[in-house]
Coordinates of C-alpha atoms in Angstrom, one line a residue:
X21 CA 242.0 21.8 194.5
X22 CA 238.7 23.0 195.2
X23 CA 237.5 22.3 198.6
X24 CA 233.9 21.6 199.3
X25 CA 231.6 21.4 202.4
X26 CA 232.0 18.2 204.2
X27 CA 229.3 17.2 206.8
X28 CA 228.4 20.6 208.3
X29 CA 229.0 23.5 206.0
X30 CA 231.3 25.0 209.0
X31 CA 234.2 22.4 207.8
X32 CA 235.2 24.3 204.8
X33 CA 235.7 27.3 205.9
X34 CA 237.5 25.4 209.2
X35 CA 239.7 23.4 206.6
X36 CA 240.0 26.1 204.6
X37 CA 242.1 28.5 207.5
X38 CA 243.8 25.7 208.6
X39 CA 245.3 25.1 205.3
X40 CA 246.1 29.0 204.9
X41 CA 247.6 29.0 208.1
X42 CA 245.1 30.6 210.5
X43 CA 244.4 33.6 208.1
X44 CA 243.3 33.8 204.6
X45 CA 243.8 37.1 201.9
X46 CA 240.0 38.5 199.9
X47 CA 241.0 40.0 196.6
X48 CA 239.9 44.0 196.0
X49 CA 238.0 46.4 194.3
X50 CA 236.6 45.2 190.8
X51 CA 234.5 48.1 189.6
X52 CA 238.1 50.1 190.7
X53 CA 240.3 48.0 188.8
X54 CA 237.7 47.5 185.5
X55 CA 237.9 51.0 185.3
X56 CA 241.5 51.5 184.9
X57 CA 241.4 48.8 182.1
X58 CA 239.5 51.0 180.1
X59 CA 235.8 50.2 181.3
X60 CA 233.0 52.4 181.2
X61 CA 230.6 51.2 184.1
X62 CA 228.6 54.1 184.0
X63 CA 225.5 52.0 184.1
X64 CA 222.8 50.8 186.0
X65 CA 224.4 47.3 185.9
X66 CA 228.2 49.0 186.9
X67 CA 230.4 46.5 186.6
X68 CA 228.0 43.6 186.2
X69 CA 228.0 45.0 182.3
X70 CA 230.8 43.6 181.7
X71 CA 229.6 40.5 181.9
X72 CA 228.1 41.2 178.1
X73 CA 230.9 44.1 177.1
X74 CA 234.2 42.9 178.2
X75 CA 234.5 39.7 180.2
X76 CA 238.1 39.1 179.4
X77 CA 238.8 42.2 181.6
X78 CA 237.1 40.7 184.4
X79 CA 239.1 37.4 184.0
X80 CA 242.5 39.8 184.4
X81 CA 241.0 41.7 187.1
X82 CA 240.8 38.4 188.7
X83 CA 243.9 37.4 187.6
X84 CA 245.6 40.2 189.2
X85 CA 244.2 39.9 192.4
X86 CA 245.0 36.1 192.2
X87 CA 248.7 37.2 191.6
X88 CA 248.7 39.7 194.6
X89 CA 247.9 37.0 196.9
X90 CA 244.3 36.5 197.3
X91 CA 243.2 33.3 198.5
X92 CA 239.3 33.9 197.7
X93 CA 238.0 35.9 193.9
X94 CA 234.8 37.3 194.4
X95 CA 232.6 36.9 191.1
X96 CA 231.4 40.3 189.3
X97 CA 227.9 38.9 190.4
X98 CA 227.2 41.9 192.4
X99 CA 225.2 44.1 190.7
X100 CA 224.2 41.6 188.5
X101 CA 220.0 40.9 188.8
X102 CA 218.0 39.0 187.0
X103 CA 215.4 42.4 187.2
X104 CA 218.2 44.1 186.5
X105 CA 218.8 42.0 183.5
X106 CA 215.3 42.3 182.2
X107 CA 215.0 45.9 182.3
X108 CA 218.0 46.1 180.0
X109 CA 215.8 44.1 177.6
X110 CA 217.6 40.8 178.5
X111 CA 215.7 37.7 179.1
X112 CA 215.3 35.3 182.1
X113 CA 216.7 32.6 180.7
X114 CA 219.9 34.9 179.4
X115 CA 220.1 36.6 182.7
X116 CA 220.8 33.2 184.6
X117 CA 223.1 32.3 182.1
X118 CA 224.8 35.5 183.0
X119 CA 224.9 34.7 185.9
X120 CA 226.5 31.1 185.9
X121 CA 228.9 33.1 183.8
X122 CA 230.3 35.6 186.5
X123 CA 231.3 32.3 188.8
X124 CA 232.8 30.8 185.5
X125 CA 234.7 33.2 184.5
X126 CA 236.4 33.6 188.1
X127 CA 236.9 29.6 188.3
X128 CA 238.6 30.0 184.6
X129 CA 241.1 33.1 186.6
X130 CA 241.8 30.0 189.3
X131 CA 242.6 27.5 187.1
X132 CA 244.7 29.9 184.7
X133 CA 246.6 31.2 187.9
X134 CA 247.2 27.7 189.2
X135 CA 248.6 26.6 185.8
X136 CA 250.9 29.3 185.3
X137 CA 252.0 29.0 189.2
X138 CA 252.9 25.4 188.8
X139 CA 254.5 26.1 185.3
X140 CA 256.7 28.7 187.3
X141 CA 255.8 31.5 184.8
X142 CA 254.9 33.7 187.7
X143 CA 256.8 35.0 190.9
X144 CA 254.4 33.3 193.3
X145 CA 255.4 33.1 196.5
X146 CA 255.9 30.1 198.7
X147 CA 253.3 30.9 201.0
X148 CA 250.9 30.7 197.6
X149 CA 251.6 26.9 197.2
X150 CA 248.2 25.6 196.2
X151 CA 248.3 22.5 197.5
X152 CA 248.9 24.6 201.3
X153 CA 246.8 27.4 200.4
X154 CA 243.7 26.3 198.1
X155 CA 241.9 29.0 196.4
X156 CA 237.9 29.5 196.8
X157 CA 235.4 31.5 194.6
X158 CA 232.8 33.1 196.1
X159 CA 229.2 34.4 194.1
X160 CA 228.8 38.1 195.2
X161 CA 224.9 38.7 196.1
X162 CA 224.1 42.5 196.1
X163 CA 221.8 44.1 198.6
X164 CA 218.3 44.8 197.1
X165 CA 219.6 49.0 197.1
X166 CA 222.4 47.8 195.0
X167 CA 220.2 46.5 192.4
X168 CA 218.3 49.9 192.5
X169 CA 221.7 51.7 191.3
X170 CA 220.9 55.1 193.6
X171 CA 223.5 54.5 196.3
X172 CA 220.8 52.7 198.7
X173 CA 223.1 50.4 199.4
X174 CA 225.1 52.7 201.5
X175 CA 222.1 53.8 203.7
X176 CA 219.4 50.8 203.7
X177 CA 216.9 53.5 203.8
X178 CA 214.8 51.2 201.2
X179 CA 213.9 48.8 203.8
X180 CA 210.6 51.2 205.1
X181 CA 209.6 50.4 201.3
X182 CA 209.8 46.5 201.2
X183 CA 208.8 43.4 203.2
X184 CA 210.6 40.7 204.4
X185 CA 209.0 38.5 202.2
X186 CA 209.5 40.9 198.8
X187 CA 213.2 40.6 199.4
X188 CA 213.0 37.0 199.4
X189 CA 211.0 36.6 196.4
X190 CA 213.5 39.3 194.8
X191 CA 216.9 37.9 195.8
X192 CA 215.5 33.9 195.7
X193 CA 216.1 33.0 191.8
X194 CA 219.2 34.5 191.9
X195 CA 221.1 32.8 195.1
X196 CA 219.1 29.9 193.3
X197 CA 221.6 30.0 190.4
X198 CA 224.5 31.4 191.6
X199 CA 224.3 28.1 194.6
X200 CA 224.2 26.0 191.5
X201 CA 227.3 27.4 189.3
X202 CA 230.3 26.2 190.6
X203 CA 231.3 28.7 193.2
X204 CA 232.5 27.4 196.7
X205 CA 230.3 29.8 198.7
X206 CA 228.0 32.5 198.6
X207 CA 228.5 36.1 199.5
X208 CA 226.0 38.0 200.6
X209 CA 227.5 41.6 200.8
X210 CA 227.3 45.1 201.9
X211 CA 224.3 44.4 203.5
X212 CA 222.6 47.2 205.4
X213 CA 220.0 46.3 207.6
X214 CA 218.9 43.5 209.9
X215 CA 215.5 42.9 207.3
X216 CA 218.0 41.8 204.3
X217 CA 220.1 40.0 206.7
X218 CA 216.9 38.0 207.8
X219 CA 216.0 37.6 204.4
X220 CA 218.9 36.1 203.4
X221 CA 218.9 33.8 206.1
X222 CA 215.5 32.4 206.0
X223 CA 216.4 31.9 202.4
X224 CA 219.1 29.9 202.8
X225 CA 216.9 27.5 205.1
X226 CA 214.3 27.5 202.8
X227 CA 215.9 26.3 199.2
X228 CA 218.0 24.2 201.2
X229 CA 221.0 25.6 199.8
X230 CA 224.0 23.2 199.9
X231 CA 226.9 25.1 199.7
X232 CA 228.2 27.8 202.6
X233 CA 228.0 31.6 202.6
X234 CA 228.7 34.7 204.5
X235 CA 227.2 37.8 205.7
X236 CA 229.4 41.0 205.4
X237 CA 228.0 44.3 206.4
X238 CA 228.5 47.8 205.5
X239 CA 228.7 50.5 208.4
X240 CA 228.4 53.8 209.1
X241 CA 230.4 54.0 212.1
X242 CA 232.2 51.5 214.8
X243 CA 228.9 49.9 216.4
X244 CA 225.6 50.6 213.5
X245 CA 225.2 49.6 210.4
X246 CA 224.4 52.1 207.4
X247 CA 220.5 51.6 208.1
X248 CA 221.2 52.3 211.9
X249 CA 220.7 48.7 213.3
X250 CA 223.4 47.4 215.6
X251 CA 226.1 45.6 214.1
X252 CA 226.1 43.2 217.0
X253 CA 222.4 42.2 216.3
X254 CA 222.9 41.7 212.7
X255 CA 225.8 39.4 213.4
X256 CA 223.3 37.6 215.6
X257 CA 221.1 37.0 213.0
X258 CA 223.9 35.5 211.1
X259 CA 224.8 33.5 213.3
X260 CA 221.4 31.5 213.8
X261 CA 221.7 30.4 210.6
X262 CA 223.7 27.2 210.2
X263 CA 224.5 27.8 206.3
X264 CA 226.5 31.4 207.2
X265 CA 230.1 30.3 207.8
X266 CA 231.7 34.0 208.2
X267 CA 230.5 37.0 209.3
X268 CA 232.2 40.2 208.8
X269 CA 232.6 43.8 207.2
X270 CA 232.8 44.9 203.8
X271 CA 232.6 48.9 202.0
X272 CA 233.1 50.6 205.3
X273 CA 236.3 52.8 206.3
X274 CA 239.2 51.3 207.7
X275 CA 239.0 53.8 210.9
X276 CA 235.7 51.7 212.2
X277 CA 236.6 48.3 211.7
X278 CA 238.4 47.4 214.9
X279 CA 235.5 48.5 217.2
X280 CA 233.2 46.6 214.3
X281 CA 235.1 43.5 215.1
X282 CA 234.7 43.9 219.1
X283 CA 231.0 44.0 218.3
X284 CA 230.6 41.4 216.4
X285 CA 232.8 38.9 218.2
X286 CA 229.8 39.6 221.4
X287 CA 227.3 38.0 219.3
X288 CA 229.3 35.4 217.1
X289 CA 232.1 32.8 216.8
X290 CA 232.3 32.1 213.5
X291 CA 235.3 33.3 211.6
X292 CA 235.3 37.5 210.8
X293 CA 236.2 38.6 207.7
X294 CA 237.0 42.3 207.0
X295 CA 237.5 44.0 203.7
X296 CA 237.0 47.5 204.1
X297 CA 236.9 50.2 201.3
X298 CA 239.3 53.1 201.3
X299 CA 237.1 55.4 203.1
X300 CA 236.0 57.3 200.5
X301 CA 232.8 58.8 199.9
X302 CA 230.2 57.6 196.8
X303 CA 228.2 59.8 195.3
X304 CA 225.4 58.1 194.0
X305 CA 224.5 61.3 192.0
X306 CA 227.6 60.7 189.5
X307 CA 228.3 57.5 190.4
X308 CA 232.0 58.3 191.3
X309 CA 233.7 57.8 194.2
X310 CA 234.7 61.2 195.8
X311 CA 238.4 61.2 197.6
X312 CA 237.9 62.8 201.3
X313 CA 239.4 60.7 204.0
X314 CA 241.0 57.8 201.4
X315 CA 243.6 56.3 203.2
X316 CA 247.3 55.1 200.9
X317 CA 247.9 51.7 200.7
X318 CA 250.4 51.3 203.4
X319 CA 247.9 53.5 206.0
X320 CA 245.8 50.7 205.2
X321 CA 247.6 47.5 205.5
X322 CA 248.9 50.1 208.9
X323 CA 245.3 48.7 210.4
X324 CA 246.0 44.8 209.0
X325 CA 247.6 43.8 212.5
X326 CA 245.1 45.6 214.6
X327 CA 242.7 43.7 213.0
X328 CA 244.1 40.4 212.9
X329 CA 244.5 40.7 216.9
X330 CA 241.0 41.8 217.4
X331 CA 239.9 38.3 215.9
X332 CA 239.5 39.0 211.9
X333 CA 240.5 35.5 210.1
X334 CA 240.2 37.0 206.6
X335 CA 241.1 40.1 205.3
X336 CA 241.0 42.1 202.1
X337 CA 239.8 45.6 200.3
X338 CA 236.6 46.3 198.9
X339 CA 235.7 49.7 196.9
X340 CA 238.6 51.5 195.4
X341 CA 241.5 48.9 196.5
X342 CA 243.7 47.7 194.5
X343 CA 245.8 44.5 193.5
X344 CA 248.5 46.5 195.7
X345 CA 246.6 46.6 198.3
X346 CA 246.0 43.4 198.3
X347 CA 250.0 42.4 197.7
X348 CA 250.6 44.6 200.8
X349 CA 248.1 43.5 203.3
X350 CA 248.9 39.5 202.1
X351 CA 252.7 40.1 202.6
X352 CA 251.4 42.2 206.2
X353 CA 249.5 38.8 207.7
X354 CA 252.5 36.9 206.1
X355 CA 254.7 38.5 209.0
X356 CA 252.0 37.3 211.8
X357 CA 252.5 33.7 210.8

């Protein structure tokens, strides 16, 4: 069953916890997981490229996160610009279509997992019955640094370079399209400043878009995001706009999120969602993520309590997680039922 917005765009995302039981599982990393299936994302698209190379590996990335427990696939939309697109020599028209196709492709995952589920040809666990806990998609939108493929994305320091306004006209087609596909909701993700967060929301308000979205930051410590702005103000801005439904943290280390969610509960109450790299360090240089302070899966899933108390509704992994990760921090808020 796929669960749409009913009078105020709020009620999904209100029926949708309720139904999970007051918390709800994000899948992981995709470029991670791409990767290990043999995947060369070496590329300014990363893993939007396989949209064109190898989209039967993205279905089983999504597959496997399905089977670990997620209760929301994000599509491989992130990196995936119609500019982006069109300086690989691929045209507007065949860009949206790509587009449509990344939220496809993950509603084709759902209804494959649910199938199989039902059928009993997988070990799913009781807590994963569908009809208890649906399953949304949600259409990753990139930050504006992630279409520029230098690692901006992780410092916003593009945002002395562009105007409100440019972001809008850059990011509008695409949320167009992706609003339209068949996805549940919208994410806008690893955002790094306050100017894309505004951006995003006056665009919402302007194209009238009719189904929900969130807002999920990426940090450079426990109170600023990468660009230096307060993570309490950006969650403000979030929160003015009716549309955002979720506010949270994404492609940040799991050692700042606790403090993260204190902030952002001050200027918020919207539901917090939290899916936190491993802590590693990218190198936008080689386009590999460097291991320094990575944390194991069970270190991580160590923080899945903590964060649950703090006031985090829904929680998963973002760059360099896995499906275990994801099994382990599902079977972790399982225990806090």
């Amino acid at each position: 069953m796929v669960l749409k917005t009913v009078d105020h765009p709020s009620s999904l995302m209100t029926n949708f916890l309720r139904r999970c039981g007051g918390s709800a599982v994000l899948d992981g990393g995709l470029a991670t997981e791409l990767e290990r299936h043999g995947a060369d994302l070496k590329d300014p698209l990363w893993s939007a490229k396989c949209l064109l190379s190898s989209p039967h590996l993205i279905r089983r990335v999504h597959l496997d996160y399905l089977e670990a427990g997620a209760n929301i696939i994000i599509s491989s939309s992130y990196q995936a610009t119609l500019q982006g697109f069109e300086a690989k020599g691929i045209s507007r028209k065949e860009g949206e279509a790509l587009l449509e196709k990344s939220v496809k492709i993950a509603c084709e995952a759902r209804d494959i997992f649910k199938e199989r589920a039902t059928k009993g040809l997988w070990d799913v666990s009781a807590t994963l019955d569908h009809e208890q806990a649906p399953i949304l998609v949600a259409a990753s939108v990139g930050s504006y640094g992630a279409y520029l493929s230098d690692g901006s994305e992780y410092s916003g320091s593009y945002e002395d370079g562009v105007s409100l306004d440019s972001l809008k006209d850059f990011h509008r087609r695409r949320v167009e399209v992706l609003a339209a596909s068949g996805a549940d909701l919208v994410a806008f993700e690893t955002i790094p400043n306050k100017l894309e967060a505004k951006a995003y929301a006056e665009l919402l308000e302007e194209e009238g878009v009719e189904i929900p979205a969130w807002f999920s930051f990426s940090c450079k410590d426990g109170a600023n995001v990468v660009s230096g702005d307060p993570i309490e103000e950006c969650a403000a801005i979030a929160d003015s706009c009716d549309q955002v439904i979720g506010v949270g943290i994404n492609c940040t280390a799991p050692r700042f999120v606790h403090q993260l969610i204190q902030s952002i509960k001050k200027a918020t109450n919207k539901p917090i969602l939290i899916y936190p790299n491993s802590g590693e360090t990218y190198d936008a240089n080689t386009k590999e993520w460097v291991k320094s302070s990575g944390v194991s899966d069970v270190d991580f899933v160590s923080y899945v309590k903590k964060w649950r108390e703090a006031g985090a509704s829904l929680v998963g992994g973002c760059c360099r997680t896995t499906p275990n990760t994801i099994r382990a921090i599902s079977k972790a808020l399982e225990t806090l039922l």
